Amino acid sequence: VSVTWLLAWRNLWRHRRRTWLTVAAMVFCNILLVFLISLQLGSYEMMIDNTLAVYTGHLQVQHRDYLQEQRMRQTVPGAAALAARLRRELGIATVAARGEAFALASSEERSFGIRLSGVETGFEPGVSTLPGLLREGRYLRDGKVAEIVIGSVLAENLKVAPGDELTFLGSGRDGSFAAGVATVVGIVHSGMAEVDSAMAQVPLGWFQEVFAMGDHGHAVVARLPSLEQVPAAVARVAALLGPLAGKGEEGGELVVLDWQALEPGLRQAITSDMASAWFTYAVLIVLVAFSVLNTQLMSVLERTREFGVMLALGLRPGRLARLVGMETALMAGLGLALGVLLGALLTWHLSRTGITYPGMAEMAARFNMPERMYPQVSPVSLLWGPLTVCLGALLAAVYPALRLFRLQPVAAMRAI
Amino acid sequence: MRLTLAALAGLAWRNLWRNHRRTLIMLLAIAVGVWAMIFMGALMRGMTDEMVRNGLRTLPGEVQIHHRDYRRDPSVVNSMAPPAPALLRELGRAPVAAWAGRVRVPAVIASERENRGVTLLGVDPAAEQALGALPEAVEGRFLRDGDDRGLVIGAALARRLETGLGKRVVIMSQDPQNEVAERGARVVGIYRARLEETEERFVYAGRAALQQMLAIGDGLSEIAVTADDYRRVDEWYPRIAAAAGEGLEVLPWTALDPFLASMLAVQDGFSLVFMVVVFLALSFGLVNTLAMAVFERVREIGLMQALGMRPALILGQTLVESFYLLCLGLLAGNLLAVLSILPLEDGIDISGVAQGMAMMGMGNTLYPALSGRDMAMSTVVVVVLGLLASLLPAWRAARLDPVRALNTT
């Protein structure tokens, strides 16, 4: 075997330039793939993390129709108690109950329709980054105090500052008229227009009082240490909710939703981005495969006489085909090694400095991403692309190798 | 002996087909590359076009006029008077195709069960029609005129409010004194938009009816202006700005929605980068093919040189051969692209990822846009870079030493 490998290796260098050009095509493609895939994986994870950290969390317990219809009466009974239970059962502190309602908010000068969130003030900072983004004042204190924290753009629109009062008009869970007055204590500035112009949080206790919610809320939100733990946690919470279903009609209507259900756009944005990325990768790989096909076909054709002699000496065509396969494998292996090495170096360098391009800032603002992207080097991102290129190259050698089986020794030896 | 250009061209053509298998493989590679360039370009262009179209519909108009403080403080307080004669004259002049004055205020809409915060638009249906800003599909009817006291709401909003055609809802907003202005109204129409977000956000009311409710006389919140081509807005909007005078803010869509503007600006750049990358992947094969062709013919080239053919002609001959290859590949690639894109121009259903695309301002369907621009761009990239890449093997062919070349085996 080692002799055949040696022969294959020597054959490769009969045409140095051609071999190097073909290897260069593979190396170019590999570097590009390593870089692009690293960038892609890095940005997806960042996009998911950043989006979920703002408000949504990794999983939520809701009334089964609340996500679709968001109606006031689709509630989670005993929301705070359920949140406490989940904290205990999951062994994490980052679980909080919320209530949500639409209301007309009026300051002395302005009125706006807003979405009001009632939050557990002690636990909300654990599930959402918003409480940490205070620009002025302080975050909410406990219990049933009539206080509110709002987004910076909303504050500007309502012309209020900490210390001012806001009046709310809306309807309660039972459809009754709901009204309340709360003092602005803090203003949050996140830089995300959507959040800054809409966010309004009040203590859950006060919220439940004003909107006639009793002990109900609309969601229990949990934030987990990492994305990988989501499926297990969802299963766990679903199991916990199971017994509730038997106890009362209301409890049976609860569902656990993971982040993909809560933010379907996120997964789909990634899917559609992946689709266009796959297209690019596939085109690159096919083009490199063509390059290999051409090289190997040439190298087989120009050795027709040589192969004819070998066949005449009794070598089986299969052995020759294997030789061509080995040559391709060596070439592809060289391309793989160099591509991974150079790709890793480039990506590693860029993962320290970060990259940005024109239009990136606007794009980033829309997708909750930072303005510089840092590719993520991992075994998957390093090896996936180059291995596929390698495979493509080997497949491309099939046609030239098959031609060997059609070779007639006598005719081949006479070929020019 | 003078070798004419025609003879050179003929020679190159025959050389090309001496090893037809190799040529065909290379042709296939170029064709696939060119196809990918144009196809990807068409998809990206289709996406950008759709985003800009949706964006301009939502704004609406390519240019908007507001009270100077309105965008910072979108309140009924910052209303403006109807256009003064100078502005009116400018709005009547080409290229302005249509304009509409609208009242646009934040409001709360309440059914007997639910309420939501919305943006209430007081419109004059005829003017909006000319502007092309009316919802496309309406169940029931749209508003008849500015005095119509009915409301037209989006389908998604109707679902959330648990209301429907003919039902009564209450709208609440504020008047300039910050008193709550409210009025009951009947839902006379339910519209569908490309984006669910739009359906939830905008509620249409008769302009005069809304002005009366808010007690703002004939005050307007914004004037939307449209002309024929959104790409050329910079040519005419300064005239409108001059005519509008000091107290008003006149902005083109590029300033109103920077995301759209930047997407449009970087689109050509992205296409070009993609094309160059694809070409680079292709170029190794191209150089290799030509180098092989030259290598096989070393003796022949040596003989030609010995017979007095000048190096420049040998260089030219190799370049012409490469040029043929590129042109044939381009032809096949373009043909492939046209054939694959035309059947798709009615739209590709992307509703499976609709909510993800909605984040970018896209609807349920992607319309690939086959554009001469992409085809021209890919042709230029392939021919220019292709000839540049071919220079290397051609140069080597031209510099062969005749004596040595003749003696190679």
PDB file of N, CA, C and O in Angstrom, chain A residues 15 17-18 22 28 32 68 70-73 102 104 107-113 157 159 264-265 268 287 294 298 357-358 362 366-367 403, chain B residues 22 29 72-75 77 106 113-116 159-160 162 174 178 259 262 266 270 277 282 288-289 292 295 353-356 359-360 396:
ATOM      1  N   HIS A  15       3.331  17.569 -12.403  1.00  0.00           N
ATOM      2  CA  HIS A  15       2.920  18.897 -12.878  1.00  0.00           C
ATOM      3  C   HIS A  15       2.750  19.794 -11.665  1.00  0.00           C
ATOM      4  O   HIS A  15       1.657  20.007 -11.181  1.00  0.00           O
ATOM      5  N   ARG A  17       2.918  22.965 -11.129  1.00  0.00           N
ATOM      6  CA  ARG A  17       2.111  24.178 -11.201  1.00  0.00           C
ATOM      7  C   ARG A  17       0.625  23.841 -11.179  1.00  0.00           C
ATOM      8  O   ARG A  17      -0.162  24.456 -10.479  1.00  0.00           O
ATOM      9  N   ARG A  18       0.273  22.810 -11.963  1.00  0.00           N
ATOM     10  CA  ARG A  18      -1.135  22.436 -12.023  1.00  0.00           C
ATOM     11  C   ARG A  18      -1.626  21.989 -10.649  1.00  0.00           C
ATOM     12  O   ARG A  18      -2.693  22.385 -10.191  1.00  0.00           O
ATOM     13  N   THR A  22      -4.560  23.790  -8.362  1.00  0.00           N
ATOM     14  CA  THR A  22      -5.757  23.103  -7.897  1.00  0.00           C
ATOM     15  C   THR A  22      -5.844  23.151  -6.377  1.00  0.00           C
ATOM     16  O   THR A  22      -6.905  23.385  -5.806  1.00  0.00           O
ATOM     17  N   PHE A  28      -8.276  28.430  -1.125  1.00  0.00           N
ATOM     18  CA  PHE A  28      -9.058  29.668  -1.183  1.00  0.00           C
ATOM     19  C   PHE A  28     -10.480  29.414  -0.695  1.00  0.00           C
ATOM     20  O   PHE A  28     -11.002  30.126   0.168  1.00  0.00           O
ATOM     21  N   LEU A  32     -12.297  30.741   2.882  1.00  0.00           N
ATOM     22  CA  LEU A  32     -13.538  31.486   2.803  1.00  0.00           C
ATOM     23  C   LEU A  32     -14.631  30.801   3.626  1.00  0.00           C
ATOM     24  O   LEU A  32     -15.364  31.444   4.379  1.00  0.00           O
ATOM     25  N   GLN A  68     -50.974  34.122  20.794  1.00  0.00           N
ATOM     26  CA  GLN A  68     -51.644  34.478  19.558  1.00  0.00           C
ATOM     27  C   GLN A  68     -52.575  35.684  19.718  1.00  0.00           C
ATOM     28  O   GLN A  68     -52.593  36.572  18.889  1.00  0.00           O
ATOM     29  N   GLN A  70     -53.314  37.541  22.819  1.00  0.00           N
ATOM     30  CA  GLN A  70     -52.974  38.563  23.813  1.00  0.00           C
ATOM     31  C   GLN A  70     -54.187  39.241  24.397  1.00  0.00           C
ATOM     32  O   GLN A  70     -54.297  40.467  24.383  1.00  0.00           O
ATOM     33  N   ARG A  71     -55.112  38.451  24.870  1.00  0.00           N
ATOM     34  CA  ARG A  71     -56.284  39.060  25.506  1.00  0.00           C
ATOM     35  C   ARG A  71     -56.091  39.093  27.002  1.00  0.00           C
ATOM     36  O   ARG A  71     -55.481  38.213  27.587  1.00  0.00           O
ATOM     37  N   MET A  72     -56.658  40.122  27.562  1.00  0.00           N
ATOM     38  CA  MET A  72     -56.525  40.420  28.976  1.00  0.00           C
ATOM     39  C   MET A  72     -56.932  39.243  29.859  1.00  0.00           C
ATOM     40  O   MET A  72     -56.343  38.990  30.896  1.00  0.00           O
ATOM     41  N   ARG A  73     -57.971  38.503  29.460  1.00  0.00           N
ATOM     42  CA  ARG A  73     -58.497  37.478  30.372  1.00  0.00           C
ATOM     43  C   ARG A  73     -57.788  36.135  30.212  1.00  0.00           C
ATOM     44  O   ARG A  73     -58.109  35.176  30.907  1.00  0.00           O
ATOM     45  N   PHE A 102     -52.779  46.945  27.952  1.00  0.00           N
ATOM     46  CA  PHE A 102     -52.695  48.167  27.160  1.00  0.00           C
ATOM     47  C   PHE A 102     -53.482  49.257  27.869  1.00  0.00           C
ATOM     48  O   PHE A 102     -54.542  49.012  28.431  1.00  0.00           O
ATOM     49  N   LEU A 104     -54.159  53.841  28.052  1.00  0.00           N
ATOM     50  CA  LEU A 104     -53.859  55.188  27.592  1.00  0.00           C
ATOM     51  C   LEU A 104     -53.126  55.876  28.734  1.00  0.00           C
ATOM     52  O   LEU A 104     -53.665  56.022  29.829  1.00  0.00           O
ATOM     53  N   SER A 107     -49.757  62.230  30.627  1.00  0.00           N
ATOM     54  CA  SER A 107     -49.036  63.109  31.533  1.00  0.00           C
ATOM     55  C   SER A 107     -49.789  64.430  31.533  1.00  0.00           C
ATOM     56  O   SER A 107     -50.897  64.522  31.002  1.00  0.00           O
ATOM     57  N   GLU A 108     -49.180  65.463  32.091  1.00  0.00           N
ATOM     58  CA  GLU A 108     -49.873  66.736  32.090  1.00  0.00           C
ATOM     59  C   GLU A 108     -50.079  67.260  30.674  1.00  0.00           C
ATOM     60  O   GLU A 108     -51.075  67.908  30.380  1.00  0.00           O
ATOM     61  N   GLU A 109     -49.117  66.970  29.811  1.00  0.00           N
ATOM     62  CA  GLU A 109     -49.199  67.558  28.474  1.00  0.00           C
ATOM     63  C   GLU A 109     -49.578  66.600  27.360  1.00  0.00           C
ATOM     64  O   GLU A 109     -50.062  67.021  26.322  1.00  0.00           O
ATOM     65  N   ARG A 110     -49.264  65.299  27.520  1.00  0.00           N
ATOM     66  CA  ARG A 110     -49.409  64.372  26.404  1.00  0.00           C
ATOM     67  C   ARG A 110     -50.136  63.089  26.806  1.00  0.00           C
ATOM     68  O   ARG A 110     -50.093  62.689  27.972  1.00  0.00           O
ATOM     69  N   SER A 111     -50.719  62.429  25.783  1.00  0.00           N
ATOM     70  CA  SER A 111     -51.333  61.120  26.002  1.00  0.00           C
ATOM     71  C   SER A 111     -50.862  60.138  24.943  1.00  0.00           C
ATOM     72  O   SER A 111     -50.758  60.487  23.774  1.00  0.00           O
ATOM     73  N   PHE A 112     -50.567  58.908  25.356  1.00  0.00           N
ATOM     74  CA  PHE A 112     -50.128  57.868  24.428  1.00  0.00           C
ATOM     75  C   PHE A 112     -50.736  56.535  24.833  1.00  0.00           C
ATOM     76  O   PHE A 112     -50.919  56.279  26.018  1.00  0.00           O
ATOM     77  N   GLY A 113     -51.011  55.705  23.835  1.00  0.00           N
ATOM     78  CA  GLY A 113     -51.405  54.345  24.134  1.00  0.00           C
ATOM     79  C   GLY A 113     -50.161  53.520  24.362  1.00  0.00           C
ATOM     80  O   GLY A 113     -49.270  53.514  23.530  1.00  0.00           O
ATOM     81  N   ASN A 157     -41.647  61.678  24.605  1.00  0.00           N
ATOM     82  CA  ASN A 157     -42.945  61.900  23.982  1.00  0.00           C
ATOM     83  C   ASN A 157     -43.987  62.369  24.992  1.00  0.00           C
ATOM     84  O   ASN A 157     -44.832  63.201  24.691  1.00  0.00           O
ATOM     85  N   LYS A 159     -43.283  63.885  27.686  1.00  0.00           N
ATOM     86  CA  LYS A 159     -42.720  65.051  28.365  1.00  0.00           C
ATOM     87  C   LYS A 159     -42.726  64.881  29.881  1.00  0.00           C
ATOM     88  O   LYS A 159     -43.255  65.721  30.615  1.00  0.00           O
ATOM     89  N   PRO A 264     -40.823  33.510  16.931  1.00  0.00           N
ATOM     90  CA  PRO A 264     -40.664  32.698  15.717  1.00  0.00           C
ATOM     91  C   PRO A 264     -39.830  33.416  14.659  1.00  0.00           C
ATOM     92  O   PRO A 264     -39.147  32.772  13.879  1.00  0.00           O
ATOM     93  N   GLY A 265     -39.864  34.722  14.663  1.00  0.00           N
ATOM     94  CA  GLY A 265     -39.114  35.489  13.673  1.00  0.00           C
ATOM     95  C   GLY A 265     -37.618  35.247  13.780  1.00  0.00           C
ATOM     96  O   GLY A 265     -36.906  35.211  12.785  1.00  0.00           O
ATOM     97  N   GLN A 268     -36.582  32.023  12.182  1.00  0.00           N
ATOM     98  CA  GLN A 268     -36.797  32.106  10.737  1.00  0.00           C
ATOM     99  C   GLN A 268     -35.801  33.051  10.070  1.00  0.00           C
ATOM    100  O   GLN A 268     -35.360  32.786   8.952  1.00  0.00           O
ATOM    101  N   LEU A 287     -17.790  24.809  -7.812  1.00  0.00           N
ATOM    102  CA  LEU A 287     -16.757  25.363  -8.697  1.00  0.00           C
ATOM    103  C   LEU A 287     -15.398  24.729  -8.430  1.00  0.00           C
ATOM    104  O   LEU A 287     -14.654  24.419  -9.365  1.00  0.00           O
ATOM    105  N   ASN A 294     -11.384  18.796 -13.724  1.00  0.00           N
ATOM    106  CA  ASN A 294     -10.593  19.129 -14.903  1.00  0.00           C
ATOM    107  C   ASN A 294      -9.152  18.662 -14.749  1.00  0.00           C
ATOM    108  O   ASN A 294      -8.578  18.021 -15.631  1.00  0.00           O
ATOM    109  N   MET A 298      -7.403  15.667 -16.958  1.00  0.00           N
ATOM    110  CA  MET A 298      -6.200  15.942 -17.747  1.00  0.00           C
ATOM    111  C   MET A 298      -5.099  14.972 -17.382  1.00  0.00           C
ATOM    112  O   MET A 298      -4.423  14.409 -18.234  1.00  0.00           O
ATOM    113  N   TYR A 357     -18.883  46.239   8.300  1.00  0.00           N
ATOM    114  CA  TYR A 357     -18.937  46.632   6.898  1.00  0.00           C
ATOM    115  C   TYR A 357     -20.017  47.684   6.731  1.00  0.00           C
ATOM    116  O   TYR A 357     -20.852  47.857   7.619  1.00  0.00           O
ATOM    117  N   PRO A 358     -20.029  48.397   5.609  1.00  0.00           N
ATOM    118  CA  PRO A 358     -21.027  49.453   5.427  1.00  0.00           C
ATOM    119  C   PRO A 358     -22.439  48.880   5.496  1.00  0.00           C
ATOM    120  O   PRO A 358     -22.693  47.829   4.932  1.00  0.00           O
ATOM    121  N   GLU A 362     -26.903  49.759  10.621  1.00  0.00           N
ATOM    122  CA  GLU A 362     -28.359  49.785  10.478  1.00  0.00           C
ATOM    123  C   GLU A 362     -28.942  48.388  10.638  1.00  0.00           C
ATOM    124  O   GLU A 362     -29.973  48.175  11.250  1.00  0.00           O
ATOM    125  N   ARG A 366     -31.425  46.635  13.746  1.00  0.00           N
ATOM    126  CA  ARG A 366     -32.680  45.938  13.496  1.00  0.00           C
ATOM    127  C   ARG A 366     -32.676  44.555  14.108  1.00  0.00           C
ATOM    128  O   ARG A 366     -33.693  44.022  14.468  1.00  0.00           O
ATOM    129  N   PHE A 367     -31.520  43.919  14.208  1.00  0.00           N
ATOM    130  CA  PHE A 367     -31.486  42.535  14.660  1.00  0.00           C
ATOM    131  C   PHE A 367     -30.837  42.350  16.037  1.00  0.00           C
ATOM    132  O   PHE A 367     -30.390  41.268  16.357  1.00  0.00           O
ATOM    133  N   ARG A 403     -13.079   6.324 -16.204  1.00  0.00           N
ATOM    134  CA  ARG A 403     -12.606   6.200 -17.577  1.00  0.00           C
ATOM    135  C   ARG A 403     -11.545   5.106 -17.711  1.00  0.00           C
ATOM    136  O   ARG A 403     -11.381   4.517 -18.778  1.00  0.00           O
TER     137      ARG A 403
ATOM    138  N   ARG B  22     -12.092  18.953 -21.878  1.00  0.00           N
ATOM    139  CA  ARG B  22     -11.592  19.950 -20.940  1.00  0.00           C
ATOM    140  C   ARG B  22     -12.330  21.277 -21.128  1.00  0.00           C
ATOM    141  O   ARG B  22     -12.760  21.917 -20.161  1.00  0.00           O
ATOM    142  N   ALA B  29     -18.236  25.043 -15.749  1.00  0.00           N
ATOM    143  CA  ALA B  29     -17.872  25.734 -14.513  1.00  0.00           C
ATOM    144  C   ALA B  29     -18.174  27.229 -14.630  1.00  0.00           C
ATOM    145  O   ALA B  29     -18.764  27.831 -13.723  1.00  0.00           O
ATOM    146  N   ARG B  72     -39.976  64.569  16.745  1.00  0.00           N
ATOM    147  CA  ARG B  72     -39.475  64.361  18.102  1.00  0.00           C
ATOM    148  C   ARG B  72     -40.643  64.179  19.080  1.00  0.00           C
ATOM    149  O   ARG B  72     -40.555  63.452  20.050  1.00  0.00           O
ATOM    150  N   ASP B  73     -41.728  64.852  18.783  1.00  0.00           N
ATOM    151  CA  ASP B  73     -42.864  64.884  19.689  1.00  0.00           C
ATOM    152  C   ASP B  73     -44.140  64.732  18.855  1.00  0.00           C
ATOM    153  O   ASP B  73     -44.800  65.717  18.522  1.00  0.00           O
ATOM    154  N   PRO B  74     -44.478  63.488  18.472  1.00  0.00           N
ATOM    155  CA  PRO B  74     -45.569  63.276  17.517  1.00  0.00           C
ATOM    156  C   PRO B  74     -46.931  63.503  18.154  1.00  0.00           C
ATOM    157  O   PRO B  74     -47.717  62.582  18.300  1.00  0.00           O
ATOM    158  N   SER B  75     -47.191  64.731  18.526  1.00  0.00           N
ATOM    159  CA  SER B  75     -48.435  65.032  19.214  1.00  0.00           C
ATOM    160  C   SER B  75     -49.279  65.931  18.340  1.00  0.00           C
ATOM    161  O   SER B  75     -48.798  66.588  17.419  1.00  0.00           O
ATOM    162  N   VAL B  77     -50.364  68.574  19.119  1.00  0.00           N
ATOM    163  CA  VAL B  77     -49.955  69.964  19.338  1.00  0.00           C
ATOM    164  C   VAL B  77     -49.086  70.454  18.177  1.00  0.00           C
ATOM    165  O   VAL B  77     -49.188  71.606  17.752  1.00  0.00           O
ATOM    166  N   PRO B 106     -51.069  59.399  17.867  1.00  0.00           N
ATOM    167  CA  PRO B 106     -51.165  58.177  18.666  1.00  0.00           C
ATOM    168  C   PRO B 106     -52.538  58.111  19.310  1.00  0.00           C
ATOM    169  O   PRO B 106     -53.089  59.143  19.695  1.00  0.00           O
ATOM    170  N   ARG B 113     -64.202  44.482  24.721  1.00  0.00           N
ATOM    171  CA  ARG B 113     -63.417  43.512  25.475  1.00  0.00           C
ATOM    172  C   ARG B 113     -61.964  43.914  25.675  1.00  0.00           C
ATOM    173  O   ARG B 113     -61.367  43.633  26.709  1.00  0.00           O
ATOM    174  N   GLU B 114     -61.348  44.512  24.653  1.00  0.00           N
ATOM    175  CA  GLU B 114     -59.903  44.726  24.673  1.00  0.00           C
ATOM    176  C   GLU B 114     -59.576  46.137  24.237  1.00  0.00           C
ATOM    177  O   GLU B 114     -60.409  46.811  23.607  1.00  0.00           O
ATOM    178  N   ASN B 115     -58.363  46.587  24.521  1.00  0.00           N
ATOM    179  CA  ASN B 115     -57.917  47.842  23.922  1.00  0.00           C
ATOM    180  C   ASN B 115     -56.464  47.757  23.514  1.00  0.00           C
ATOM    181  O   ASN B 115     -55.711  46.904  23.971  1.00  0.00           O
ATOM    182  N   ARG B 116     -56.087  48.600  22.590  1.00  0.00           N
ATOM    183  CA  ARG B 116     -54.737  48.577  22.036  1.00  0.00           C
ATOM    184  C   ARG B 116     -54.280  49.996  21.726  1.00  0.00           C
ATOM    185  O   ARG B 116     -55.106  50.856  21.395  1.00  0.00           O
ATOM    186  N   ARG B 159     -58.753  40.970  15.047  1.00  0.00           N
ATOM    187  CA  ARG B 159     -58.681  39.705  15.798  1.00  0.00           C
ATOM    188  C   ARG B 159     -58.368  39.957  17.252  1.00  0.00           C
ATOM    189  O   ARG B 159     -59.007  39.416  18.151  1.00  0.00           O
ATOM    190  N   ARG B 160     -57.369  40.788  17.486  1.00  0.00           N
ATOM    191  CA  ARG B 160     -56.946  41.035  18.871  1.00  0.00           C
ATOM    192  C   ARG B 160     -58.036  41.727  19.670  1.00  0.00           C
ATOM    193  O   ARG B 160     -58.177  41.514  20.862  1.00  0.00           O
ATOM    194  N   GLU B 162     -61.144  41.406  19.158  1.00  0.00           N
ATOM    195  CA  GLU B 162     -62.359  40.591  19.073  1.00  0.00           C
ATOM    196  C   GLU B 162     -63.511  41.417  18.539  1.00  0.00           C
ATOM    197  O   GLU B 162     -64.622  41.406  19.075  1.00  0.00           O
ATOM    198  N   GLN B 174     -55.714  62.667  22.320  1.00  0.00           N
ATOM    199  CA  GLN B 174     -55.767  63.903  23.079  1.00  0.00           C
ATOM    200  C   GLN B 174     -55.945  65.077  22.126  1.00  0.00           C
ATOM    201  O   GLN B 174     -55.483  65.047  20.994  1.00  0.00           O
ATOM    202  N   ASN B 178     -54.616  68.757  25.774  1.00  0.00           N
ATOM    203  CA  ASN B 178     -54.411  67.503  26.494  1.00  0.00           C
ATOM    204  C   ASN B 178     -55.657  67.061  27.239  1.00  0.00           C
ATOM    205  O   ASN B 178     -55.573  66.447  28.300  1.00  0.00           O
ATOM    206  N   PHE B 259     -32.489  52.648   7.654  1.00  0.00           N
ATOM    207  CA  PHE B 259     -32.271  51.230   7.417  1.00  0.00           C
ATOM    208  C   PHE B 259     -32.500  50.911   5.939  1.00  0.00           C
ATOM    209  O   PHE B 259     -31.668  50.284   5.287  1.00  0.00           O
ATOM    210  N   SER B 262     -29.772  52.461   3.725  1.00  0.00           N
ATOM    211  CA  SER B 262     -28.480  51.784   3.761  1.00  0.00           C
ATOM    212  C   SER B 262     -28.563  50.444   3.051  1.00  0.00           C
ATOM    213  O   SER B 262     -27.623  50.009   2.409  1.00  0.00           O
ATOM    214  N   VAL B 266     -25.995  49.488   0.022  1.00  0.00           N
ATOM    215  CA  VAL B 266     -24.992  48.435   0.058  1.00  0.00           C
ATOM    216  C   VAL B 266     -25.337  47.269  -0.860  1.00  0.00           C
ATOM    217  O   VAL B 266     -24.527  46.385  -1.070  1.00  0.00           O
ATOM    218  N   PHE B 270     -22.734  44.467  -2.198  1.00  0.00           N
ATOM    219  CA  PHE B 270     -22.806  43.056  -1.830  1.00  0.00           C
ATOM    220  C   PHE B 270     -22.794  42.176  -3.070  1.00  0.00           C
ATOM    221  O   PHE B 270     -22.101  41.168  -3.124  1.00  0.00           O
ATOM    222  N   VAL B 277     -16.022  37.036  -5.517  1.00  0.00           N
ATOM    223  CA  VAL B 277     -15.653  35.824  -4.788  1.00  0.00           C
ATOM    224  C   VAL B 277     -15.908  34.589  -5.643  1.00  0.00           C
ATOM    225  O   VAL B 277     -15.051  33.707  -5.765  1.00  0.00           O
ATOM    226  N   LEU B 282     -13.511  30.467  -9.427  1.00  0.00           N
ATOM    227  CA  LEU B 282     -13.500  29.985 -10.800  1.00  0.00           C
ATOM    228  C   LEU B 282     -12.130  30.144 -11.443  1.00  0.00           C
ATOM    229  O   LEU B 282     -11.704  29.346 -12.278  1.00  0.00           O
ATOM    230  N   ASN B 288      -5.638  27.204 -14.782  1.00  0.00           N
ATOM    231  CA  ASN B 288      -5.137  25.849 -14.943  1.00  0.00           C
ATOM    232  C   ASN B 288      -5.410  25.315 -16.338  1.00  0.00           C
ATOM    233  O   ASN B 288      -4.537  24.736 -16.983  1.00  0.00           O
ATOM    234  N   THR B 289      -6.625  25.521 -16.807  1.00  0.00           N
ATOM    235  CA  THR B 289      -7.002  25.043 -18.134  1.00  0.00           C
ATOM    236  C   THR B 289      -6.107  25.656 -19.202  1.00  0.00           C
ATOM    237  O   THR B 289      -5.580  24.960 -20.080  1.00  0.00           O
ATOM    238  N   MET B 292      -2.556  24.366 -19.017  1.00  0.00           N
ATOM    239  CA  MET B 292      -2.485  23.034 -19.623  1.00  0.00           C
ATOM    240  C   MET B 292      -2.438  23.137 -21.143  1.00  0.00           C
ATOM    241  O   MET B 292      -1.653  22.472 -21.812  1.00  0.00           O
ATOM    242  N   PHE B 295       0.879  24.252 -22.186  1.00  0.00           N
ATOM    243  CA  PHE B 295       1.864  23.223 -21.917  1.00  0.00           C
ATOM    244  C   PHE B 295       1.861  22.142 -22.993  1.00  0.00           C
ATOM    245  O   PHE B 295       2.910  21.701 -23.455  1.00  0.00           O
ATOM    246  N   VAL B 353     -40.799  31.221   6.425  1.00  0.00           N
ATOM    247  CA  VAL B 353     -39.920  32.040   7.256  1.00  0.00           C
ATOM    248  C   VAL B 353     -40.444  33.470   7.327  1.00  0.00           C
ATOM    249  O   VAL B 353     -39.695  34.410   7.529  1.00  0.00           O
ATOM    250  N   ALA B 354     -41.758  33.620   7.163  1.00  0.00           N
ATOM    251  CA  ALA B 354     -42.341  34.962   7.014  1.00  0.00           C
ATOM    252  C   ALA B 354     -42.039  35.878   8.190  1.00  0.00           C
ATOM    253  O   ALA B 354     -41.712  37.050   8.015  1.00  0.00           O
ATOM    254  N   GLN B 355     -42.111  35.333   9.414  1.00  0.00           N
ATOM    255  CA  GLN B 355     -41.912  36.229  10.553  1.00  0.00           C
ATOM    256  C   GLN B 355     -40.468  36.686  10.665  1.00  0.00           C
ATOM    257  O   GLN B 355     -40.191  37.750  11.172  1.00  0.00           O
ATOM    258  N   GLY B 356     -39.573  35.835  10.160  1.00  0.00           N
ATOM    259  CA  GLY B 356     -38.172  36.234  10.143  1.00  0.00           C
ATOM    260  C   GLY B 356     -37.943  37.316   9.106  1.00  0.00           C
ATOM    261  O   GLY B 356     -37.240  38.294   9.338  1.00  0.00           O
ATOM    262  N   MET B 359     -38.991  40.828   9.995  1.00  0.00           N
ATOM    263  CA  MET B 359     -38.040  41.637  10.755  1.00  0.00           C
ATOM    264  C   MET B 359     -37.272  42.563   9.826  1.00  0.00           C
ATOM    265  O   MET B 359     -36.788  43.602  10.219  1.00  0.00           O
ATOM    266  N   MET B 360     -37.154  42.152   8.558  1.00  0.00           N
ATOM    267  CA  MET B 360     -36.429  42.980   7.597  1.00  0.00           C
ATOM    268  C   MET B 360     -37.382  43.809   6.756  1.00  0.00           C
ATOM    269  O   MET B 360     -36.958  44.493   5.843  1.00  0.00           O
ATOM    270  N   ARG B 396       3.453  33.422 -20.315  1.00  0.00           N
ATOM    271  CA  ARG B 396       4.421  32.327 -20.320  1.00  0.00           C
ATOM    272  C   ARG B 396       4.562  31.727 -21.714  1.00  0.00           C
ATOM    273  O   ARG B 396       5.653  31.375 -22.153  1.00  0.00           O
TER     274      ARG B 396
END
